[in-house]
mmCIF file with all atom_site columns, C-alpha atoms in Angstrom:
data_model
loop_
_atom_site.group_PDB
_atom_site.id
_atom_site.type_symbol
_atom_site.label_atom_id
_atom_site.label_alt_id
_atom_site.label_comp_id
_atom_site.label_asym_id
_atom_site.label_entity_id
_atom_site.label_seq_id
_atom_site.pdbx_PDB_ins_code
_atom_site.Cartn_x
_atom_site.Cartn_y
_atom_site.Cartn_z
_atom_site.occupancy
_atom_site.B_iso_or_equiv
_atom_site.pdbx_formal_charge
_atom_site.auth_seq_id
_atom_site.auth_comp_id
_atom_site.auth_asym_id
_atom_site.auth_atom_id
_atom_site.pdbx_PDB_model_num
ATOM 1   C CA . MET A 1 1   ? -22.659 35.262 21.582 1.00 73.00 ? 186 MET A CA 1
ATOM 2   C CA . GLU A 1 2   ? -24.310 38.532 22.523 1.00 83.00 ? 187 GLU A CA 1
ATOM 3   C CA . LYS A 1 3   ? -25.993 36.876 25.512 1.00 86.00 ? 188 LYS A CA 1
ATOM 4   C CA . ILE A 1 4   ? -22.635 35.532 26.706 1.00 85.00 ? 189 ILE A CA 1
ATOM 5   C CA . LEU A 1 5   ? -20.992 38.959 26.410 1.00 85.00 ? 190 LEU A CA 1
ATOM 6   C CA . GLU A 1 6   ? -23.861 40.514 28.391 1.00 89.00 ? 191 GLU A CA 1
ATOM 7   C CA . PHE A 1 7   ? -23.425 37.873 31.103 1.00 87.00 ? 192 PHE A CA 1
ATOM 8   C CA . ILE A 1 8   ? -19.678 38.615 31.265 1.00 89.00 ? 193 ILE A CA 1
ATOM 9   C CA . GLU A 1 9   ? -20.299 42.358 31.375 1.00 90.00 ? 194 GLU A CA 1
ATOM 10  C CA . THR A 1 10  ? -22.920 42.017 34.113 1.00 89.00 ? 195 THR A CA 1
ATOM 11  C CA . LEU A 1 11  ? -20.624 40.012 36.370 1.00 89.00 ? 196 LEU A CA 1
ATOM 12  C CA . GLN A 1 12  ? -17.632 42.272 35.669 1.00 90.00 ? 197 GLN A CA 1
ATOM 13  C CA . SER A 1 13  ? -19.631 45.332 36.684 1.00 89.00 ? 198 SER A CA 1
ATOM 14  C CA . SER A 1 14  ? -19.821 44.059 40.270 1.00 86.00 ? 199 SER A CA 1
ATOM 15  C CA . GLU A 1 15  ? -18.112 46.274 42.813 1.00 85.00 ? 200 GLU A CA 1
ATOM 16  C CA . SER A 1 16  ? -17.103 43.251 44.866 1.00 86.00 ? 201 SER A CA 1
ATOM 17  C CA . TYR A 1 17  ? -14.904 40.569 43.372 1.00 96.00 ? 202 TYR A CA 1
ATOM 18  C CA . HIS A 1 18  ? -11.974 38.315 44.239 1.00 97.00 ? 203 HIS A CA 1
ATOM 19  C CA . TYR A 1 19  ? -8.567  38.149 42.634 1.00 97.00 ? 204 TYR A CA 1
ATOM 20  C CA . ILE A 1 20  ? -5.633  35.775 42.756 1.00 97.00 ? 205 ILE A CA 1
ATOM 21  C CA . ASP A 1 21  ? -2.385  37.341 43.902 1.00 95.00 ? 206 ASP A CA 1
ATOM 22  C CA . PHE A 1 22  ? 1.213   36.228 44.355 1.00 93.00 ? 207 PHE A CA 1
ATOM 23  C CA . LEU A 1 23  ? 1.627   38.418 47.479 1.00 92.00 ? 208 LEU A CA 1
ATOM 24  C CA . PRO A 1 24  ? 0.030   37.702 50.860 1.00 93.00 ? 209 PRO A CA 1
ATOM 25  C CA . GLU A 1 25  ? -0.477  41.403 51.634 1.00 90.00 ? 210 GLU A CA 1
ATOM 26  C CA . LYS A 1 26  ? -0.647  44.654 49.737 1.00 85.00 ? 211 LYS A CA 1
ATOM 27  C CA . ILE A 1 27  ? 2.607   46.576 49.240 1.00 86.00 ? 212 ILE A CA 1
ATOM 28  C CA . SER A 1 28  ? 2.137   50.299 49.611 1.00 83.00 ? 213 SER A CA 1
ATOM 29  C CA . SER A 1 29  ? 5.650   51.455 48.727 1.00 85.00 ? 214 SER A CA 1
ATOM 30  C CA . ASP A 1 30  ? 6.873   52.622 45.348 1.00 84.00 ? 215 ASP A CA 1
ATOM 31  C CA . ARG A 1 31  ? 9.008   49.489 45.171 1.00 88.00 ? 216 ARG A CA 1
ATOM 32  C CA . TYR A 1 32  ? 5.964   47.421 44.166 1.00 86.00 ? 217 TYR A CA 1
ATOM 33  C CA . PHE A 1 33  ? 6.588   48.208 40.495 1.00 87.00 ? 218 PHE A CA 1
ATOM 34  C CA . GLU A 1 34  ? 10.208  47.143 40.835 1.00 91.00 ? 219 GLU A CA 1
ATOM 35  C CA . LEU A 1 35  ? 9.016   43.818 42.269 1.00 91.00 ? 220 LEU A CA 1
ATOM 36  C CA . GLU A 1 36  ? 6.356   43.427 39.578 1.00 88.00 ? 221 GLU A CA 1
ATOM 37  C CA . GLU A 1 37  ? 8.945   43.988 36.837 1.00 91.00 ? 222 GLU A CA 1
ATOM 38  C CA . TYR A 1 38  ? 11.281  41.459 38.466 1.00 95.00 ? 223 TYR A CA 1
ATOM 39  C CA . LEU A 1 39  ? 8.460   38.913 38.739 1.00 94.00 ? 224 LEU A CA 1
ATOM 40  C CA . MET A 1 40  ? 7.387   39.454 35.128 1.00 93.00 ? 225 MET A CA 1
ATOM 41  C CA . ILE A 1 41  ? 10.862  38.350 34.060 1.00 94.00 ? 226 ILE A CA 1
ATOM 42  C CA . ASN A 1 42  ? 11.500  35.613 36.613 1.00 96.00 ? 227 ASN A CA 1
ATOM 43  C CA . TYR A 1 43  ? 8.104   34.323 37.778 1.00 96.00 ? 228 TYR A CA 1
ATOM 44  C CA . LEU A 1 44  ? 5.444   34.811 35.098 1.00 96.00 ? 229 LEU A CA 1
ATOM 45  C CA . ASP A 1 45  ? 5.911   31.352 33.580 1.00 96.00 ? 230 ASP A CA 1
ATOM 46  C CA . ASP A 1 46  ? 5.555   29.712 37.001 1.00 97.00 ? 231 ASP A CA 1
ATOM 47  C CA . PHE A 1 47  ? 2.491   31.850 37.788 1.00 97.00 ? 232 PHE A CA 1
ATOM 48  C CA . SER A 1 48  ? 0.990   30.878 34.439 1.00 97.00 ? 233 SER A CA 1
ATOM 49  C CA . GLN A 1 49  ? 1.439   27.177 35.225 1.00 98.00 ? 234 GLN A CA 1
ATOM 50  C CA . LYS A 1 50  ? -0.183  27.622 38.645 1.00 98.00 ? 235 LYS A CA 1
ATOM 51  C CA . ILE A 1 51  ? -3.194  29.427 37.194 1.00 98.00 ? 236 ILE A CA 1
ATOM 52  C CA . CYS A 1 52  ? -3.575  26.780 34.508 1.00 98.00 ? 237 CYS A CA 1
ATOM 53  C CA . ARG A 1 53  ? -3.586  24.007 37.115 1.00 98.00 ? 238 ARG A CA 1
ATOM 54  C CA . ILE A 1 54  ? -6.253  25.854 39.113 1.00 98.00 ? 239 ILE A CA 1
ATOM 55  C CA . ILE A 1 55  ? -8.426  26.345 36.025 1.00 98.00 ? 240 ILE A CA 1
ATOM 56  C CA . MET A 1 56  ? -8.035  22.747 34.810 1.00 98.00 ? 241 MET A CA 1
ATOM 57  C CA . LYS A 1 57  ? -9.324  21.552 38.177 1.00 98.00 ? 242 LYS A CA 1
ATOM 58  C CA . MET A 1 58  ? -12.185 24.054 38.270 1.00 98.00 ? 243 MET A CA 1
ATOM 59  C CA . ILE A 1 59  ? -13.461 23.135 34.808 1.00 98.00 ? 244 ILE A CA 1
ATOM 60  C CA . THR A 1 60  ? -13.364 19.489 35.829 1.00 97.00 ? 245 THR A CA 1
ATOM 61  C CA . TYR A 1 61  ? -15.439 20.156 38.951 1.00 97.00 ? 246 TYR A CA 1
ATOM 62  C CA . TYR A 1 62  ? -18.009 22.417 37.270 1.00 97.00 ? 247 TYR A CA 1
ATOM 63  C CA . ASP A 1 63  ? -19.521 22.806 33.809 1.00 97.00 ? 248 ASP A CA 1
ATOM 64  C CA . ALA A 1 64  ? -17.824 25.699 32.077 1.00 97.00 ? 249 ALA A CA 1
ATOM 65  C CA . GLU A 1 65  ? -17.723 27.697 28.889 1.00 97.00 ? 250 GLU A CA 1
ATOM 66  C CA . ILE A 1 66  ? -14.390 29.224 27.870 1.00 97.00 ? 251 ILE A CA 1
ATOM 67  C CA . TYR A 1 67  ? -14.050 32.177 25.495 1.00 95.00 ? 252 TYR A CA 1
ATOM 68  C CA . LEU A 1 68  ? -11.125 34.202 24.223 1.00 91.00 ? 253 LEU A CA 1
ATOM 69  C CA . THR A 1 69  ? -12.000 37.875 23.867 1.00 86.00 ? 254 THR A CA 1
ATOM 70  C CA . GLU A 1 70  ? -10.382 41.213 23.112 1.00 77.00 ? 255 GLU A CA 1
ATOM 71  C CA . PHE A 1 71  ? -7.647  40.259 20.674 1.00 74.00 ? 256 PHE A CA 1
ATOM 72  C CA . PRO A 1 72  ? -5.790  43.275 19.270 1.00 66.00 ? 257 PRO A CA 1
ATOM 73  C CA . GLU A 1 73  ? -6.888  44.569 15.870 1.00 71.00 ? 258 GLU A CA 1
ATOM 74  C CA . GLU A 1 74  ? -4.015  42.825 14.091 1.00 73.00 ? 259 GLU A CA 1
ATOM 75  C CA . LYS A 1 75  ? -5.066  39.539 15.660 1.00 63.00 ? 260 LYS A CA 1
ATOM 76  C CA . SER A 1 76  ? -3.984  37.248 12.827 1.00 67.00 ? 261 SER A CA 1
ATOM 77  C CA . ARG A 1 77  ? -0.376  37.564 13.961 1.00 67.00 ? 262 ARG A CA 1
ATOM 78  C CA . PHE A 1 78  ? -1.195  35.947 17.325 1.00 74.00 ? 263 PHE A CA 1
ATOM 79  C CA . LYS A 1 79  ? -1.633  32.290 18.134 1.00 79.00 ? 264 LYS A CA 1
ATOM 80  C CA . PHE A 1 80  ? -5.164  31.068 18.894 1.00 83.00 ? 265 PHE A CA 1
ATOM 81  C CA . TYR A 1 81  ? -6.889  34.134 17.391 1.00 73.00 ? 266 TYR A CA 1
ATOM 82  C CA . GLU A 1 82  ? -9.169  31.790 15.436 1.00 84.00 ? 267 GLU A CA 1
ATOM 83  C CA . TYR A 1 83  ? -10.861 30.855 18.736 1.00 83.00 ? 268 TYR A CA 1
ATOM 84  C CA . GLU A 1 84  ? -11.949 34.415 19.501 1.00 83.00 ? 269 GLU A CA 1
ATOM 85  C CA . TYR A 1 85  ? -15.565 34.397 20.755 1.00 87.00 ? 270 TYR A CA 1
ATOM 86  C CA . LYS A 1 86  ? -15.841 30.620 20.370 1.00 91.00 ? 271 LYS A CA 1
ATOM 87  C CA . ASN A 1 87  ? -16.412 28.247 23.275 1.00 95.00 ? 272 ASN A CA 1
ATOM 88  C CA . ILE A 1 88  ? -13.207 26.191 23.489 1.00 96.00 ? 273 ILE A CA 1
ATOM 89  C CA . ARG A 1 89  ? -14.287 23.982 26.408 1.00 97.00 ? 274 ARG A CA 1
ATOM 90  C CA . SER A 1 90  ? -14.467 20.936 24.114 1.00 97.00 ? 275 SER A CA 1
ATOM 91  C CA . LYS A 1 91  ? -10.705 21.202 23.530 1.00 97.00 ? 276 LYS A CA 1
ATOM 92  C CA . SER A 1 92  ? -8.468  18.886 25.561 1.00 97.00 ? 277 SER A CA 1
ATOM 93  C CA . LEU A 1 93  ? -7.230  20.059 28.947 1.00 97.00 ? 278 LEU A CA 1
ATOM 94  C CA . GLN A 1 94  ? -3.732  20.157 27.484 1.00 97.00 ? 279 GLN A CA 1
ATOM 95  C CA . GLU A 1 95  ? -4.833  22.477 24.664 1.00 96.00 ? 280 GLU A CA 1
ATOM 96  C CA . ILE A 1 96  ? -6.797  24.737 27.039 1.00 97.00 ? 281 ILE A CA 1
ATOM 97  C CA . HIS A 1 97  ? -3.724  24.883 29.275 1.00 97.00 ? 282 HIS A CA 1
ATOM 98  C CA . LYS A 1 98  ? -1.553  25.989 26.306 1.00 96.00 ? 283 LYS A CA 1
ATOM 99  C CA . ILE A 1 99  ? -4.049  28.677 25.326 1.00 94.00 ? 284 ILE A CA 1
ATOM 100 C CA . ILE A 1 100 ? -4.417  30.138 28.827 1.00 96.00 ? 285 ILE A CA 1
ATOM 101 C CA . SER A 1 101 ? -0.669  30.084 29.393 1.00 96.00 ? 286 SER A CA 1
ATOM 102 C CA . TYR A 1 102 ? -0.091  31.864 26.074 1.00 92.00 ? 287 TYR A CA 1
ATOM 103 C CA . ILE A 1 103 ? -2.579  34.614 26.992 1.00 92.00 ? 288 ILE A CA 1
ATOM 104 C CA . ILE A 1 104 ? -1.009  35.143 30.422 1.00 95.00 ? 289 ILE A CA 1
ATOM 105 C CA . LYS A 1 105 ? 2.590   35.190 29.194 1.00 94.00 ? 290 LYS A CA 1
ATOM 106 C CA . ASN A 1 106 ? 1.996   37.332 26.100 1.00 89.00 ? 291 ASN A CA 1
ATOM 107 C CA . ASP A 1 107 ? -0.479  39.789 27.641 1.00 84.00 ? 292 ASP A CA 1
ATOM 108 C CA . ILE A 1 108 ? -2.843  39.688 24.693 1.00 83.00 ? 293 ILE A CA 1
ATOM 109 C CA . SER A 1 109 ? -6.527  38.975 24.617 1.00 85.00 ? 294 SER A CA 1
ATOM 110 C CA . SER A 1 110 ? -8.337  37.632 27.680 1.00 89.00 ? 295 SER A CA 1
ATOM 111 C CA . VAL A 1 111 ? -9.827  34.319 28.699 1.00 95.00 ? 296 VAL A CA 1
ATOM 112 C CA . GLN A 1 112 ? -13.352 34.427 30.090 1.00 96.00 ? 297 GLN A CA 1
ATOM 113 C CA . ILE A 1 113 ? -14.354 31.232 31.898 1.00 97.00 ? 298 ILE A CA 1
ATOM 114 C CA . ILE A 1 114 ? -18.035 31.116 32.692 1.00 96.00 ? 299 ILE A CA 1
ATOM 115 C CA . PHE A 1 115 ? -19.594 28.704 35.149 1.00 96.00 ? 300 PHE A CA 1
ATOM 116 C CA . PRO A 1 116 ? -23.228 29.343 34.165 1.00 93.00 ? 301 PRO A CA 1
ATOM 117 C CA . LYS A 1 117 ? -24.874 27.072 36.742 1.00 95.00 ? 302 LYS A CA 1
ATOM 118 C CA . LYS A 1 118 ? -22.813 28.688 39.511 1.00 95.00 ? 303 LYS A CA 1
ATOM 119 C CA . ASN A 1 119 ? -23.079 32.297 38.275 1.00 94.00 ? 304 ASN A CA 1
ATOM 120 C CA . ILE A 1 120 ? -19.289 32.682 38.413 1.00 96.00 ? 305 ILE A CA 1
ATOM 121 C CA . LEU A 1 121 ? -16.854 34.220 35.949 1.00 97.00 ? 306 LEU A CA 1
ATOM 122 C CA . VAL A 1 122 ? -13.085 33.831 36.003 1.00 98.00 ? 307 VAL A CA 1
ATOM 123 C CA . SER A 1 123 ? -11.454 36.520 33.907 1.00 96.00 ? 308 SER A CA 1
ATOM 124 C CA . ILE A 1 124 ? -7.812  35.998 32.946 1.00 96.00 ? 309 ILE A CA 1
ATOM 125 C CA . ASP A 1 125 ? -5.932  38.829 31.313 1.00 92.00 ? 310 ASP A CA 1
ATOM 126 C CA . GLY A 1 126 ? -2.268  39.024 30.529 1.00 88.00 ? 311 GLY A CA 1
ATOM 127 C CA . GLY A 1 127 ? 0.332   39.136 33.234 1.00 91.00 ? 312 GLY A CA 1
ATOM 128 C CA . PHE A 1 128 ? -0.789  38.608 36.799 1.00 94.00 ? 313 PHE A CA 1
ATOM 129 C CA . SER A 1 129 ? -4.436  39.595 36.307 1.00 94.00 ? 314 SER A CA 1
ATOM 130 C CA . VAL A 1 130 ? -6.860  36.841 37.366 1.00 97.00 ? 315 VAL A CA 1
ATOM 131 C CA . THR A 1 131 ? -10.238 37.969 38.693 1.00 97.00 ? 316 THR A CA 1
ATOM 132 C CA . ILE A 1 132 ? -13.229 35.980 39.964 1.00 97.00 ? 317 ILE A CA 1
ATOM 133 C CA . TYR A 1 133 ? -16.637 37.603 39.716 1.00 96.00 ? 318 TYR A CA 1
ATOM 134 C CA . GLY A 1 134 ? -19.794 36.318 41.369 1.00 94.00 ? 319 GLY A CA 1
ATOM 135 C CA . GLU A 1 135 ? -20.737 35.240 44.850 1.00 90.00 ? 320 GLU A CA 1
ATOM 136 C CA . ASN A 1 136 ? -21.093 31.478 45.118 1.00 93.00 ? 321 ASN A CA 1
ATOM 137 C CA . ASP A 1 137 ? -19.783 30.185 48.455 1.00 95.00 ? 322 ASP A CA 1
ATOM 138 C CA . GLU A 1 138 ? -19.324 26.632 47.193 1.00 96.00 ? 323 GLU A CA 1
ATOM 139 C CA . VAL A 1 139 ? -17.160 27.703 44.254 1.00 97.00 ? 324 VAL A CA 1
ATOM 140 C CA . LEU A 1 140 ? -15.243 30.330 46.226 1.00 97.00 ? 325 LEU A CA 1
ATOM 141 C CA . LYS A 1 141 ? -14.361 27.775 48.927 1.00 97.00 ? 326 LYS A CA 1
ATOM 142 C CA . LEU A 1 142 ? -13.010 25.438 46.261 1.00 98.00 ? 327 LEU A CA 1
ATOM 143 C CA . VAL A 1 143 ? -11.090 28.260 44.572 1.00 98.00 ? 328 VAL A CA 1
ATOM 144 C CA . GLU A 1 144 ? -9.570  29.239 47.898 1.00 97.00 ? 329 GLU A CA 1
ATOM 145 C CA . LYS A 1 145 ? -8.348  25.657 48.441 1.00 98.00 ? 330 LYS A CA 1
ATOM 146 C CA . LEU A 1 146 ? -6.943  25.419 44.908 1.00 98.00 ? 331 LEU A CA 1
ATOM 147 C CA . VAL A 1 147 ? -5.220  28.790 45.175 1.00 98.00 ? 332 VAL A CA 1
ATOM 148 C CA . LYS A 1 148 ? -3.698  27.854 48.529 1.00 98.00 ? 333 LYS A CA 1
ATOM 149 C CA . GLN A 1 149 ? -2.511  24.553 47.042 1.00 98.00 ? 334 GLN A CA 1
ATOM 150 C CA . GLU A 1 150 ? -0.515  26.591 44.488 1.00 98.00 ? 335 GLU A CA 1
ATOM 151 C CA . ASN A 1 151 ? 0.969   28.899 47.157 1.00 97.00 ? 336 ASN A CA 1
ATOM 152 C CA . LEU A 1 152 ? -1.032  31.852 45.888 1.00 98.00 ? 337 LEU A CA 1
ATOM 153 C CA . PHE A 1 153 ? -3.543  34.079 47.673 1.00 97.00 ? 338 PHE A CA 1
ATOM 154 C CA . LEU A 1 154 ? -7.245  34.718 47.069 1.00 97.00 ? 339 LEU A CA 1
ATOM 155 C CA . LYS A 1 155 ? -8.183  38.266 47.997 1.00 96.00 ? 340 LYS A CA 1
ATOM 156 C CA . LEU A 1 156 ? -11.444 40.163 48.160 1.00 93.00 ? 341 LEU A CA 1
ATOM 157 C CA . ALA A 1 157 ? -11.529 43.540 46.424 1.00 90.00 ? 342 ALA A CA 1
ATOM 158 C CA . PHE A 1 158 ? -14.080 46.236 47.056 1.00 69.00 ? 343 PHE A CA 1
#
């Protein structure tokens, strides 16, 4: 497991990464937080479903390892805590979907999806935080198509 965590840490330390967003352009006004709060109440479930569909397709295209990390200290009160630091890729797509959706909607833990042969990491935290680390043109082109299919936006961060 230590090797996996090092791999995750190495990719996450990159200064350049992509993220999936629900907005086509950055909002620079103070009203962004008002919108985010509104969307947390009225859109998070829909966003969760979109992200799950993207991930289910990605893990079908490419070999993947999926780990839950960073549960709170009192983890036994949360669903799926028993999977912490275990590769859950052998679970059914339906079960993986439930787990990812739970993490997004409850803002606990994180899901780290590693595509070892492609040197790509998809990091899903609670709320609207979905980040893609690594520079693999083949995978990024596919992700861009999948994101567009869900009416979301893939953005490059520096």
